mmCIF file of C-alpha atoms in Angstrom:
data_model
loop_
_atom_site.group_PDB
_atom_site.id
_atom_site.type_symbol
_atom_site.label_atom_id
_atom_site.label_comp_id
_atom_site.label_asym_id
_atom_site.label_seq_id
_atom_site.Cartn_x
_atom_site.Cartn_y
_atom_site.Cartn_z
ATOM 1 C CA UNK T 1 96.290 9.530 -117.346
ATOM 2 C CA UNK T 2 97.176 9.774 -113.715
ATOM 3 C CA UNK T 3 94.719 9.988 -110.808
ATOM 4 C CA UNK T 4 95.422 13.659 -110.011
ATOM 5 C CA UNK T 5 94.728 14.566 -113.571
ATOM 6 C CA UNK T 6 91.541 12.734 -113.545
ATOM 7 C CA UNK T 7 90.394 14.343 -110.130
ATOM 8 C CA UNK T 8 91.046 17.943 -111.147
ATOM 9 C CA UNK T 9 88.256 20.516 -111.585
ATOM 10 C CA UNK T 10 88.061 23.821 -113.300
ATOM 11 C CA UNK T 11 86.423 26.671 -111.365
ATOM 12 C CA UNK T 12 86.296 30.267 -112.486
ATOM 13 C CA UNK T 13 88.842 29.451 -115.165
ATOM 14 C CA UNK T 14 91.207 27.947 -112.729
ATOM 15 C CA UNK T 15 91.973 24.298 -112.336
ATOM 16 C CA UNK T 16 91.822 22.881 -108.903
ATOM 17 C CA UNK T 17 92.648 19.451 -107.787
ATOM 18 C CA UNK T 18 90.364 17.321 -105.731
ATOM 19 C CA UNK T 19 92.576 17.591 -102.721
ATOM 20 C CA UNK T 20 92.481 21.307 -102.878
ATOM 21 C CA UNK T 21 88.774 21.276 -103.300
ATOM 22 C CA UNK T 22 88.382 18.920 -100.339
ATOM 23 C CA UNK T 23 90.696 21.041 -98.288
ATOM 24 C CA UNK T 24 88.712 24.148 -99.143
ATOM 25 C CA UNK T 25 85.504 22.439 -98.349
ATOM 26 C CA UNK T 26 86.897 21.327 -95.061
ATOM 27 C CA UNK T 27 88.001 24.822 -94.245
ATOM 28 C CA UNK T 28 84.602 26.153 -95.308
ATOM 29 C CA UNK T 29 82.866 23.636 -93.150
ATOM 30 C CA UNK T 30 85.083 24.508 -90.247
ATOM 31 C CA UNK T 31 84.305 28.178 -90.734
ATOM 32 C CA UNK T 32 80.600 27.457 -90.907
ATOM 33 C CA UNK T 33 80.837 25.390 -87.749
ATOM 34 C CA UNK T 34 82.709 28.163 -85.994
ATOM 35 C CA UNK T 35 80.140 30.713 -87.125
ATOM 36 C CA UNK T 36 77.326 28.484 -85.992
ATOM 37 C CA UNK T 37 79.022 27.900 -82.652
ATOM 38 C CA UNK T 38 79.481 31.619 -82.174
ATOM 39 C CA UNK T 39 75.887 32.298 -83.144
ATOM 40 C CA UNK T 40 74.697 29.573 -80.743
ATOM 41 C CA UNK T 41 76.798 30.980 -77.919
ATOM 42 C CA UNK T 42 75.404 34.434 -78.627
ATOM 43 C CA UNK T 43 71.870 33.177 -78.576
ATOM 44 C CA UNK T 44 72.623 31.168 -75.436
ATOM 45 C CA UNK T 45 74.097 34.228 -73.762
ATOM 46 C CA UNK T 46 71.091 36.270 -74.817
ATOM 47 C CA UNK T 47 68.781 33.563 -73.521
ATOM 48 C CA UNK T 48 70.771 33.365 -70.282
ATOM 49 C CA UNK T 49 70.549 37.143 -70.009
ATOM 50 C CA UNK T 50 66.840 37.013 -70.607
ATOM 51 C CA UNK T 51 66.571 34.166 -68.126
ATOM 52 C CA UNK T 52 68.549 36.078 -65.539
ATOM 53 C CA UNK T 53 66.289 39.078 -66.056
ATOM 54 C CA UNK T 54 63.265 36.842 -65.734
ATOM 55 C CA UNK T 55 64.767 35.303 -62.608
ATOM 56 C CA UNK T 56 65.429 38.743 -61.191
ATOM 57 C CA UNK T 57 61.883 39.816 -61.993
ATOM 58 C CA UNK T 58 60.606 36.568 -60.452
ATOM 59 C CA UNK T 59 62.758 37.032 -57.366
ATOM 60 C CA UNK T 60 61.474 40.588 -57.022
ATOM 61 C CA UNK T 61 57.897 39.359 -57.393
ATOM 62 C CA UNK T 62 58.618 36.602 -54.904
ATOM 63 C CA UNK T 63 60.114 39.123 -52.499
ATOM 64 C CA UNK T 64 57.111 41.386 -52.918
ATOM 65 C CA UNK T 65 54.760 38.437 -52.441
ATOM 66 C CA UNK T 66 56.802 37.351 -49.434
ATOM 67 C CA UNK T 67 56.558 40.851 -47.976
ATOM 68 C CA UNK T 68 52.828 40.888 -48.622
ATOM 69 C CA UNK T 69 52.589 37.412 -47.138
ATOM 70 C CA UNK T 70 54.535 38.525 -44.067
ATOM 71 C CA UNK T 71 52.179 41.505 -43.690
ATOM 72 C CA UNK T 72 49.181 39.276 -44.075
ATOM 73 C CA UNK T 73 50.692 36.788 -41.665
ATOM 74 C CA UNK T 74 51.268 39.575 -39.152
ATOM 75 C CA UNK T 75 47.666 40.754 -39.604
ATOM 76 C CA UNK T 76 46.428 37.215 -39.326
ATOM 77 C CA UNK T 77 48.601 36.709 -36.241
ATOM 78 C CA UNK T 78 47.073 39.813 -34.668
ATOM 79 C CA UNK T 79 43.592 38.634 -35.620
ATOM 80 C CA UNK T 80 44.342 35.162 -34.375
ATOM 81 C CA UNK T 81 45.755 36.628 -31.167
ATOM 82 C CA UNK T 82 42.658 38.735 -30.523
ATOM 83 C CA UNK T 83 40.371 35.882 -31.525
ATOM 84 C CA UNK T 84 42.376 33.536 -29.337
ATOM 85 C CA UNK T 85 42.044 35.931 -26.383
ATOM 86 C CA UNK T 86 38.296 36.265 -26.980
ATOM 87 C CA UNK T 87 38.025 32.527 -27.414
ATOM 88 C CA UNK T 88 39.999 31.923 -24.228
ATOM 89 C CA UNK T 89 37.783 34.418 -22.372
ATOM 90 C CA UNK T 90 34.600 32.818 -23.727
ATOM 91 C CA UNK T 91 35.919 29.336 -22.992
ATOM 92 C CA UNK T 92 36.863 30.461 -19.478
ATOM 93 C CA UNK T 93 33.390 31.881 -18.884
ATOM 94 C CA UNK T 94 31.773 28.753 -20.266
ATOM 95 C CA UNK T 95 34.059 26.576 -18.194
ATOM 96 C CA UNK T 96 33.188 28.621 -15.089
ATOM 97 C CA UNK T 97 29.475 28.360 -15.821
ATOM 98 C CA UNK T 98 29.816 24.694 -16.649
ATOM 99 C CA UNK T 99 31.801 24.072 -13.477
ATOM 100 C CA UNK T 100 29.116 25.875 -11.463
ATOM 101 C CA UNK T 101 26.374 23.873 -13.156
ATOM 102 C CA UNK T 102 28.349 20.671 -12.721
ATOM 103 C CA UNK T 103 28.917 21.547 -9.061
ATOM 104 C CA UNK T 104 25.220 22.315 -8.568
ATOM 105 C CA UNK T 105 24.245 19.165 -10.451
ATOM 106 C CA UNK T 106 26.672 17.070 -8.438
ATOM 107 C CA UNK T 107 25.345 18.616 -5.225
ATOM 108 C CA UNK T 108 21.768 17.953 -6.285
ATOM 109 C CA UNK T 109 22.651 14.425 -7.318
ATOM 110 C CA UNK T 110 24.447 13.944 -4.008
ATOM 111 C CA UNK T 111 21.388 15.131 -2.082
ATOM 112 C CA UNK T 112 19.163 12.998 -4.270
ATOM 113 C CA UNK T 113 21.483 10.040 -3.740
ATOM 114 C CA UNK T 114 21.426 10.575 0.020
ATOM 115 C CA UNK T 115 17.627 10.866 -0.058
ATOM 116 C CA UNK T 116 17.344 7.736 -2.175
ATOM 117 C CA UNK T 117 19.723 5.929 0.166
ATOM 118 C CA UNK T 118 17.646 7.059 3.132
ATOM 119 C CA UNK T 119 14.465 5.855 1.441
ATOM 120 C CA UNK T 120 16.216 2.658 0.465
ATOM 121 C CA UNK T 121 17.239 2.124 4.068
ATOM 122 C CA UNK T 122 13.642 2.721 5.149
ATOM 123 C CA UNK T 123 12.409 0.307 2.498
ATOM 124 C CA UNK T 124 15.029 -2.205 3.558
ATOM 125 C CA UNK T 125 13.895 -1.794 7.156
ATOM 126 C CA UNK T 126 10.294 -2.381 6.034
ATOM 127 C CA UNK T 127 11.442 -5.359 3.980
ATOM 128 C CA UNK T 128 13.337 -6.723 6.967
ATOM 129 C CA UNK T 129 10.247 -6.326 9.130
ATOM 130 C CA UNK T 130 8.122 -7.947 6.425
ATOM 131 C CA UNK T 131 10.650 -10.749 6.119
ATOM 132 C CA UNK T 132 10.492 -11.246 9.866
ATOM 133 C CA UNK T 133 6.697 -11.332 9.663
ATOM 134 C CA UNK T 134 6.890 -13.765 6.753
ATOM 135 C CA UNK T 135 9.217 -16.013 8.707
ATOM 136 C CA UNK T 136 6.870 -15.875 11.682
ATOM 137 C CA UNK T 137 3.938 -16.553 9.358
ATOM 138 C CA UNK T 138 5.830 -19.469 7.829
ATOM 139 C CA UNK T 139 6.328 -20.891 11.300
ATOM 140 C CA UNK T 140 2.623 -20.428 11.985
ATOM 141 C CA UNK T 141 1.770 -22.132 8.690
ATOM 142 C CA UNK T 142 4.052 -25.020 9.572
ATOM 143 C CA UNK T 143 2.337 -25.238 12.947
ATOM 144 C CA UNK T 144 -1.057 -25.104 11.240
ATOM 145 C CA UNK T 145 -0.017 -27.889 8.897
ATOM 146 C CA UNK T 146 1.090 -29.914 11.896
ATOM 147 C CA UNK T 147 -2.277 -29.254 13.509
ATOM 148 C CA UNK T 148 -4.222 -30.207 10.388
ATOM 149 C CA UNK T 149 -2.160 -33.356 9.893
ATOM 150 C CA UNK T 150 -3.400 -34.760 13.208
ATOM 151 C CA UNK T 151 -7.062 -35.660 13.627
ATOM 152 C CA UNK T 152 -7.261 -34.754 17.308
ATOM 153 C CA UNK T 153 -5.395 -31.481 16.920
ATOM 154 C CA UNK T 154 -7.472 -30.708 13.819
ATOM 155 C CA UNK T 155 -10.655 -31.100 15.843
ATOM 156 C CA UNK T 156 -9.135 -28.981 18.596
ATOM 157 C CA UNK T 157 -8.326 -26.299 16.005
ATOM 158 C CA UNK T 158 -11.957 -26.095 14.831
ATOM 159 C CA UNK T 159 -13.216 -26.115 18.414
ATOM 160 C CA UNK T 160 -10.734 -23.396 19.419
ATOM 161 C CA UNK T 161 -11.920 -21.172 16.594
ATOM 162 C CA UNK T 162 -15.546 -21.775 17.531
ATOM 163 C CA UNK T 163 -14.824 -21.032 21.194
ATOM 164 C CA UNK T 164 -13.081 -17.780 20.231
ATOM 165 C CA UNK T 165 -16.123 -16.604 18.260
ATOM 166 C CA UNK T 166 -18.512 -17.562 21.074
ATOM 167 C CA UNK T 167 -16.407 -15.961 23.830
ATOM 168 C CA UNK T 168 -15.975 -12.728 21.854
ATOM 169 C CA UNK T 169 -19.679 -12.393 21.060
ATOM 170 C CA UNK T 170 -21.466 -13.453 24.254
ATOM 171 C CA UNK T 171 -21.086 -12.467 27.903
ATOM 172 C CA UNK T 172 -19.803 -14.898 30.481
ATOM 173 C CA UNK T 173 -22.594 -17.160 31.673
ATOM 174 C CA UNK T 174 -24.485 -17.121 28.382
ATOM 175 C CA UNK T 175 -22.615 -20.181 27.073
ATOM 176 C CA UNK T 176 -20.919 -23.367 28.271
ATOM 177 C CA UNK T 177 -18.150 -25.467 26.706
ATOM 178 C CA UNK T 178 -18.167 -29.272 26.909
ATOM 179 C CA UNK T 179 -21.290 -29.551 29.139
ATOM 180 C CA UNK T 180 -22.740 -32.956 29.989
ATOM 181 C CA UNK T 181 -26.296 -33.704 28.857
ATOM 182 C CA UNK T 182 -28.761 -36.104 30.439
ATOM 183 C CA UNK T 183 -27.829 -38.899 28.012
ATOM 184 C CA UNK T 184 -24.141 -38.593 28.938
ATOM 185 C CA UNK T 185 -23.061 -36.938 25.679
ATOM 186 C CA UNK T 186 -20.873 -33.835 25.777
ATOM 187 C CA UNK T 187 -21.401 -31.335 22.952
ATOM 188 C CA UNK T 188 -18.666 -28.824 22.118
ATOM 189 C CA UNK T 189 -20.758 -25.810 23.153
ATOM 190 C CA UNK T 190 -24.233 -24.859 24.359
ATOM 191 C CA UNK T 191 -25.630 -21.318 24.190
ATOM 192 C CA UNK T 192 -28.251 -20.190 26.734
ATOM 193 C CA UNK T 193 -31.422 -18.923 25.073
ATOM 194 C CA UNK T 194 -33.766 -16.212 26.476
ATOM 195 C CA UNK T 195 -37.118 -16.693 28.204
ATOM 196 C CA UNK T 196 -36.054 -19.967 29.795
ATOM 197 C CA UNK T 197 -35.814 -21.775 26.448
ATOM 198 C CA UNK T 198 -33.539 -24.828 26.126
ATOM 199 C CA UNK T 199 -29.935 -24.101 25.096
ATOM 200 C CA UNK T 200 -28.640 -24.259 21.529
ATOM 201 C CA UNK T 201 -26.056 -26.977 20.770
ATOM 202 C CA UNK T 202 -23.027 -26.231 18.557
ATOM 203 C CA UNK T 203 -20.780 -29.027 17.266
ATOM 204 C CA UNK T 204 -17.271 -28.291 15.903
ATOM 205 C CA UNK T 205 -16.089 -31.820 15.018
ATOM 206 C CA UNK T 206 -16.259 -31.408 11.236
ATOM 207 C CA UNK T 207 -14.658 -34.367 9.315
ATOM 208 C CA UNK T 208 -11.702 -32.469 7.845
ATOM 209 C CA UNK T 209 -9.741 -35.645 7.048
ATOM 210 C CA UNK T 210 -12.378 -36.673 4.495
ATOM 211 C CA UNK T 211 -12.293 -33.195 2.980
ATOM 212 C CA UNK T 212 -8.484 -33.285 2.737
ATOM 213 C CA UNK T 213 -8.802 -36.651 1.012
ATOM 214 C CA UNK T 214 -10.984 -34.967 -1.636
ATOM 215 C CA UNK T 215 -8.379 -32.260 -2.148
ATOM 216 C CA UNK T 216 -5.557 -34.777 -2.440
ATOM 217 C CA UNK T 217 -7.519 -37.031 -4.805
ATOM 218 C CA UNK T 218 -8.374 -34.129 -7.137
ATOM 219 C CA UNK T 219 -4.736 -34.013 -8.282
ATOM 220 C CA UNK T 220 -4.380 -37.771 -8.849
ATOM 221 C CA UNK T 221 -7.368 -38.494 -11.063
ATOM 222 C CA UNK T 222 -11.097 -38.225 -11.634
ATOM 223 C CA UNK T 223 -11.909 -41.689 -10.311
ATOM 224 C CA UNK T 224 -10.011 -41.081 -7.095
ATOM 225 C CA UNK T 225 -11.887 -37.798 -6.709
ATOM 226 C CA UNK T 226 -15.237 -39.554 -7.029
ATOM 227 C CA UNK T 227 -14.248 -42.152 -4.445
ATOM 228 C CA UNK T 228 -13.066 -39.458 -2.022
ATOM 229 C CA UNK T 229 -16.285 -37.447 -2.570
ATOM 230 C CA UNK T 230 -18.411 -40.504 -1.786
ATOM 231 C CA UNK T 231 -16.388 -41.151 1.361
ATOM 232 C CA UNK T 232 -16.784 -37.504 2.419
ATOM 233 C CA UNK T 233 -20.550 -37.707 1.820
ATOM 234 C CA UNK T 234 -20.819 -40.848 3.938
ATOM 235 C CA UNK T 235 -18.701 -39.372 6.764
ATOM 236 C CA UNK T 236 -20.616 -36.117 6.997
ATOM 237 C CA UNK T 237 -24.012 -37.874 6.774
ATOM 238 C CA UNK T 238 -22.917 -40.143 9.614
ATOM 239 C CA UNK T 239 -21.783 -37.142 11.638
ATOM 240 C CA UNK T 240 -25.091 -35.331 11.013
ATOM 241 C CA UNK T 241 -26.997 -38.414 12.201
ATOM 242 C CA UNK T 242 -24.838 -38.606 15.347
ATOM 243 C CA UNK T 243 -25.534 -34.949 16.150
ATOM 244 C CA UNK T 244 -29.286 -35.431 15.698
ATOM 245 C CA UNK T 245 -29.332 -38.535 17.887
ATOM 246 C CA UNK T 246 -27.040 -37.313 20.684
ATOM 247 C CA UNK T 247 -27.695 -33.591 21.001
ATOM 248 C CA UNK T 248 -31.335 -33.014 19.955
ATOM 249 C CA UNK T 249 -33.103 -33.936 23.227
ATOM 250 C CA UNK T 250 -36.753 -32.954 23.634
ATOM 251 C CA UNK T 251 -37.185 -30.340 26.364
ATOM 252 C CA UNK T 252 -33.468 -30.238 27.188
ATOM 253 C CA UNK T 253 -31.965 -28.693 24.049
ATOM 254 C CA UNK T 254 -33.276 -26.774 21.080
ATOM 255 C CA UNK T 255 -34.754 -28.781 18.239
ATOM 256 C CA UNK T 256 -32.050 -27.325 15.948
ATOM 257 C CA UNK T 257 -28.276 -27.660 16.280
ATOM 258 C CA UNK T 258 -25.308 -25.997 14.544
ATOM 259 C CA UNK T 259 -22.523 -27.882 12.736
ATOM 260 C CA UNK T 260 -19.537 -25.527 12.646
ATOM 261 C CA UNK T 261 -17.293 -25.589 9.547
ATOM 262 C CA UNK T 262 -13.979 -23.839 10.359
ATOM 263 C CA UNK T 263 -13.418 -22.468 6.820
ATOM 264 C CA UNK T 264 -15.430 -20.241 4.500
ATOM 265 C CA UNK T 265 -14.037 -21.988 1.400
ATOM 266 C CA UNK T 266 -15.082 -25.434 2.672
ATOM 267 C CA UNK T 267 -18.547 -24.050 3.495
ATOM 268 C CA UNK T 268 -18.865 -22.658 -0.056
ATOM 269 C CA UNK T 269 -17.662 -25.930 -1.628
ATOM 270 C CA UNK T 270 -20.197 -27.937 0.374
ATOM 271 C CA UNK T 271 -23.101 -25.713 -0.697
ATOM 272 C CA UNK T 272 -21.893 -25.717 -4.304
ATOM 273 C CA UNK T 273 -20.948 -29.363 -4.882
ATOM 274 C CA UNK T 274 -22.749 -31.274 -2.091
ATOM 275 C CA UNK T 275 -26.289 -29.915 -2.132
ATOM 276 C CA UNK T 276 -27.679 -33.295 -1.031
ATOM 277 C CA UNK T 277 -25.695 -33.083 2.215
ATOM 278 C CA UNK T 278 -27.103 -29.615 2.924
ATOM 279 C CA UNK T 279 -30.670 -30.798 2.318
ATOM 280 C CA UNK T 280 -30.179 -33.884 4.513
ATOM 281 C CA UNK T 281 -28.799 -31.671 7.295
ATOM 282 C CA UNK T 282 -31.825 -29.378 7.036
ATOM 283 C CA UNK T 283 -34.191 -32.341 7.204
ATOM 284 C CA UNK T 284 -32.320 -33.505 10.309
ATOM 285 C CA UNK T 285 -32.640 -29.952 11.756
ATOM 286 C CA UNK T 286 -28.861 -29.450 11.600
ATOM 287 C CA UNK T 287 -27.658 -26.083 10.282
ATOM 288 C CA UNK T 288 -24.174 -26.020 8.717
ATOM 289 C CA UNK T 289 -22.565 -22.683 9.606
ATOM 290 C CA UNK T 290 -19.288 -21.028 8.614
ATOM 291 C CA UNK T 291 -17.313 -18.681 10.920
ATOM 292 C CA UNK T 292 -19.102 -15.614 9.512
ATOM 293 C CA UNK T 293 -22.572 -17.175 9.862
ATOM 294 C CA UNK T 294 -21.785 -18.323 13.398
ATOM 295 C CA UNK T 295 -20.642 -14.812 14.274
ATOM 296 C CA UNK T 296 -23.859 -13.358 12.810
ATOM 297 C CA UNK T 297 -25.978 -15.867 14.747
ATOM 298 C CA UNK T 298 -24.144 -15.047 17.974
ATOM 299 C CA UNK T 299 -24.766 -11.329 17.398
ATOM 300 C CA UNK T 300 -28.492 -12.001 16.935
ATOM 301 C CA UNK T 301 -28.571 -14.082 20.133
ATOM 302 C CA UNK T 302 -26.696 -11.340 21.972
ATOM 303 C CA UNK T 303 -29.272 -8.759 20.828
ATOM 304 C CA UNK T 304 -32.115 -11.024 21.988
ATOM 305 C CA UNK T 305 -30.442 -11.544 25.376
ATOM 306 C CA UNK T 306 -29.914 -7.820 25.759
ATOM 307 C CA UNK T 307 -33.578 -7.171 24.945
ATOM 308 C CA UNK T 308 -34.591 -9.773 27.534
ATOM 309 C CA UNK T 309 -32.414 -8.159 30.179
ATOM 310 C CA UNK T 310 -33.945 -4.791 29.370
ATOM 311 C CA UNK T 311 -37.456 -6.216 29.744
ATOM 312 C CA UNK T 312 -36.475 -7.791 33.059
ATOM 313 C CA UNK T 313 -35.201 -4.444 34.282
ATOM 314 C CA UNK T 314 -38.160 -2.472 32.875
ATOM 315 C CA UNK T 315 -39.896 -2.085 36.286
ATOM 316 C CA UNK T 316 -36.661 -0.820 37.815
ATOM 317 C CA UNK T 317 -36.312 1.695 35.000
ATOM 318 C CA UNK T 318 -39.942 2.796 35.438
ATOM 319 C CA UNK T 319 -39.439 3.299 39.193
ATOM 320 C CA UNK T 320 -36.324 5.392 38.575
ATOM 321 C CA UNK T 321 -38.230 7.455 35.994
ATOM 322 C CA UNK T 322 -41.049 8.069 38.539
ATOM 323 C CA UNK T 323 -38.527 9.288 41.138
ATOM 324 C CA UNK T 324 -36.953 11.461 38.473
ATOM 325 C CA UNK T 325 -40.339 13.016 37.630
ATOM 326 C CA UNK T 326 -40.971 13.771 41.339
ATOM 327 C CA UNK T 327 -37.595 15.484 41.614
ATOM 328 C CA UNK T 328 -38.343 17.416 38.442
ATOM 329 C CA UNK T 329 -41.731 18.637 39.779
ATOM 330 C CA UNK T 330 -40.124 19.748 43.056
ATOM 331 C CA UNK T 331 -37.430 21.583 41.099
ATOM 332 C CA UNK T 332 -40.066 23.333 38.958
ATOM 333 C CA UNK T 333 -41.964 24.505 42.068
ATOM 334 C CA UNK T 334 -38.841 25.937 43.661
ATOM 335 C CA UNK T 335 -37.814 27.669 40.439
ATOM 336 C CA UNK T 336 -41.226 29.327 40.180
ATOM 337 C CA UNK T 337 -40.966 30.589 43.796
ATOM 338 C CA UNK T 338 -37.519 31.963 43.079
ATOM 339 C CA UNK T 339 -38.903 33.636 39.955
ATOM 340 C CA UNK T 340 -41.541 35.436 42.112
ATOM 341 C CA UNK T 341 -38.826 36.682 44.497
ATOM 342 C CA UNK T 342 -36.840 37.971 41.550
ATOM 343 C CA UNK T 343 -39.942 39.757 40.176
ATOM 344 C CA UNK T 344 -40.561 41.553 43.503
ATOM 345 C CA UNK T 345 -36.908 42.555 43.765
ATOM 346 C CA UNK T 346 -36.985 43.870 40.184
ATOM 347 C CA UNK T 347 -40.055 45.995 40.978
ATOM 348 C CA UNK T 348 -38.308 47.566 44.014
ATOM 349 C CA UNK T 349 -35.233 48.271 41.896
ATOM 350 C CA UNK T 350 -37.377 50.039 39.276
ATOM 351 C CA UNK T 351 -38.926 52.258 41.993
ATOM 352 C CA UNK T 352 -35.468 53.117 43.366
ATOM 353 C CA UNK T 353 -34.317 54.087 39.862
ATOM 354 C CA UNK T 354 -37.382 56.341 39.453
ATOM 355 C CA UNK T 355 -36.647 58.141 42.770
ATOM 356 C CA UNK T 356 -33.006 58.584 41.765
ATOM 357 C CA UNK T 357 -34.084 60.155 38.460
ATOM 358 C CA UNK T 358 -36.334 62.644 40.308
ATOM 359 C CA UNK T 359 -33.505 63.602 42.658
ATOM 360 C CA UNK T 360 -31.207 64.106 39.698
ATOM 361 C CA UNK T 361 -33.706 66.436 37.974
ATOM 362 C CA UNK T 362 -34.162 68.472 41.186
ATOM 363 C CA UNK T 363 -30.406 68.823 41.506
ATOM 364 C CA UNK T 364 -30.181 70.080 37.927
ATOM 365 C CA UNK T 365 -32.859 72.724 38.594
ATOM 366 C CA UNK T 366 -31.064 73.843 41.777
ATOM 367 C CA UNK T 367 -27.817 74.139 39.848
ATOM 368 C CA UNK T 368 -29.577 76.252 37.197
ATOM 369 C CA UNK T 369 -30.792 78.762 39.868
ATOM 370 C CA UNK T 370 -27.203 79.838 40.577
ATOM 371 C CA UNK T 371 -26.880 81.491 37.128
ATOM 372 C CA UNK T 372 -30.019 83.747 37.430
ATOM 373 C CA UNK T 373 -29.984 87.490 38.431
ATOM 374 C CA UNK T 374 -29.313 88.285 42.091
ATOM 375 C CA UNK T 375 -32.336 90.645 42.432
ATOM 376 C CA UNK T 376 -34.809 88.033 41.334
ATOM 377 C CA UNK T 377 -35.786 85.859 44.242
ATOM 378 C CA UNK T 378 -36.525 82.328 43.467
ATOM 379 C CA UNK T 379 -40.156 81.389 43.690
ATOM 380 C CA UNK T 380 -40.712 77.908 44.892
ATOM 381 C CA UNK T 381 -43.305 76.109 42.955
ATOM 382 C CA UNK T 382 -46.218 74.914 44.912
ATOM 383 C CA UNK T 383 -46.406 71.685 42.960
ATOM 384 C CA UNK T 384 -42.765 70.759 43.558
ATOM 385 C CA UNK T 385 -42.922 70.120 47.242
ATOM 386 C CA UNK T 386 -40.618 67.352 48.419
ATOM 387 C CA UNK T 387 -42.421 64.161 48.672
ATOM 388 C CA UNK T 388 -41.388 61.315 50.851
ATOM 389 C CA UNK T 389 -39.746 58.508 48.949
ATOM 390 C CA UNK T 390 -41.806 55.423 48.933
ATOM 391 C CA UNK T 391 -39.158 52.852 49.677
ATOM 392 C CA UNK T 392 -40.611 49.408 49.773
ATOM 393 C CA UNK T 393 -37.285 47.702 50.063
ATOM 394 C CA UNK T 394 -37.679 47.504 53.763
ATOM 395 C CA UNK T 395 -40.999 45.847 53.263
ATOM 396 C CA UNK T 396 -39.500 43.031 51.189
ATOM 397 C CA UNK T 397 -40.012 39.831 52.986
ATOM 398 C CA UNK T 398 -37.694 36.974 52.145
ATOM 399 C CA UNK T 399 -39.274 33.655 52.604
ATOM 400 C CA UNK T 400 -37.206 30.554 52.770
ATOM 401 C CA UNK T 401 -39.071 27.486 51.686
ATOM 402 C CA UNK T 402 -37.644 24.314 53.053
ATOM 403 C CA UNK T 403 -39.318 21.307 51.584
ATOM 404 C CA UNK T 404 -38.062 17.786 51.577
#
């Protein structure tokens, strides 16, 4: 059998070959594909139509939304414009107020700055003056150090301070500097005492070099301080003995003398740390005095001298008081005489006033008669006869008392 015979099929009573069947199937498939393509294009066109409608609806909604948005934007622009104007107005007002406050603050700060600068200039002027004073004080301190570094000038410094206190507290003639005693010694000062008593001797040659040695040794060590203290004790005891031997002369000077210490701090240190020296000086009838104690002693002596001068002038004062009492008695006598003259004059004035009152009453009665009836004659009263005025003024005798 041949291949076409083998590949033949029978369908609906008809025989078809395989090629025919394949051709029919191909045509059928082509038709199906065409139908499917047409159906797909139709659906695509419908979808595109629906999409276009949706797009149109969307565009319309977008246009409406855009219109609404434009309206809202216009409203917002108006609101923003009004708010911006209000904000600009408020900001302008605040800026004006702030500028005024800033101007006032700047003006106040400027005035305050000027005032502070003025005060600063005053303070600087005070500081300059203080600096000048400090420089002058520094020069004085340097000069004082130079004085204290020299033994002779140091003694002159203590003597100068003592002389200043004496000269300020006592009158001229009540003291003497560097006098010569009978034994040839010359104390620094003698003060005249009242009632013819011997003068008081004051010595100002305090051993400051030994004291400065104590101060310098205190910083180096304890042993050096002890050695310096012993040396100071020996020097001042020797000086106390010299004062007692040279200046305490029986009948010529007081039995007590003053040793002048030119510093309050040194005086306090001596009484605090060198009690034995103070007791030895007291036993030797030497009184250690500081500037304040010397000033107090001088004031007491001045009061005693003043009391003595008052007692010396007591008889003169009593004589002047007696003359004053005589003048006072004479003045009292003359005042009493003048008082009597005034009493007599006052009595005459009272009598004149009484006569004037009587004349005034008579004149009033005469004036009242003018208003009575014409037919009624006036009857003079027998008891109202004019009386002569007793004028004793002419009888006043003025007496002038001339007494020496």
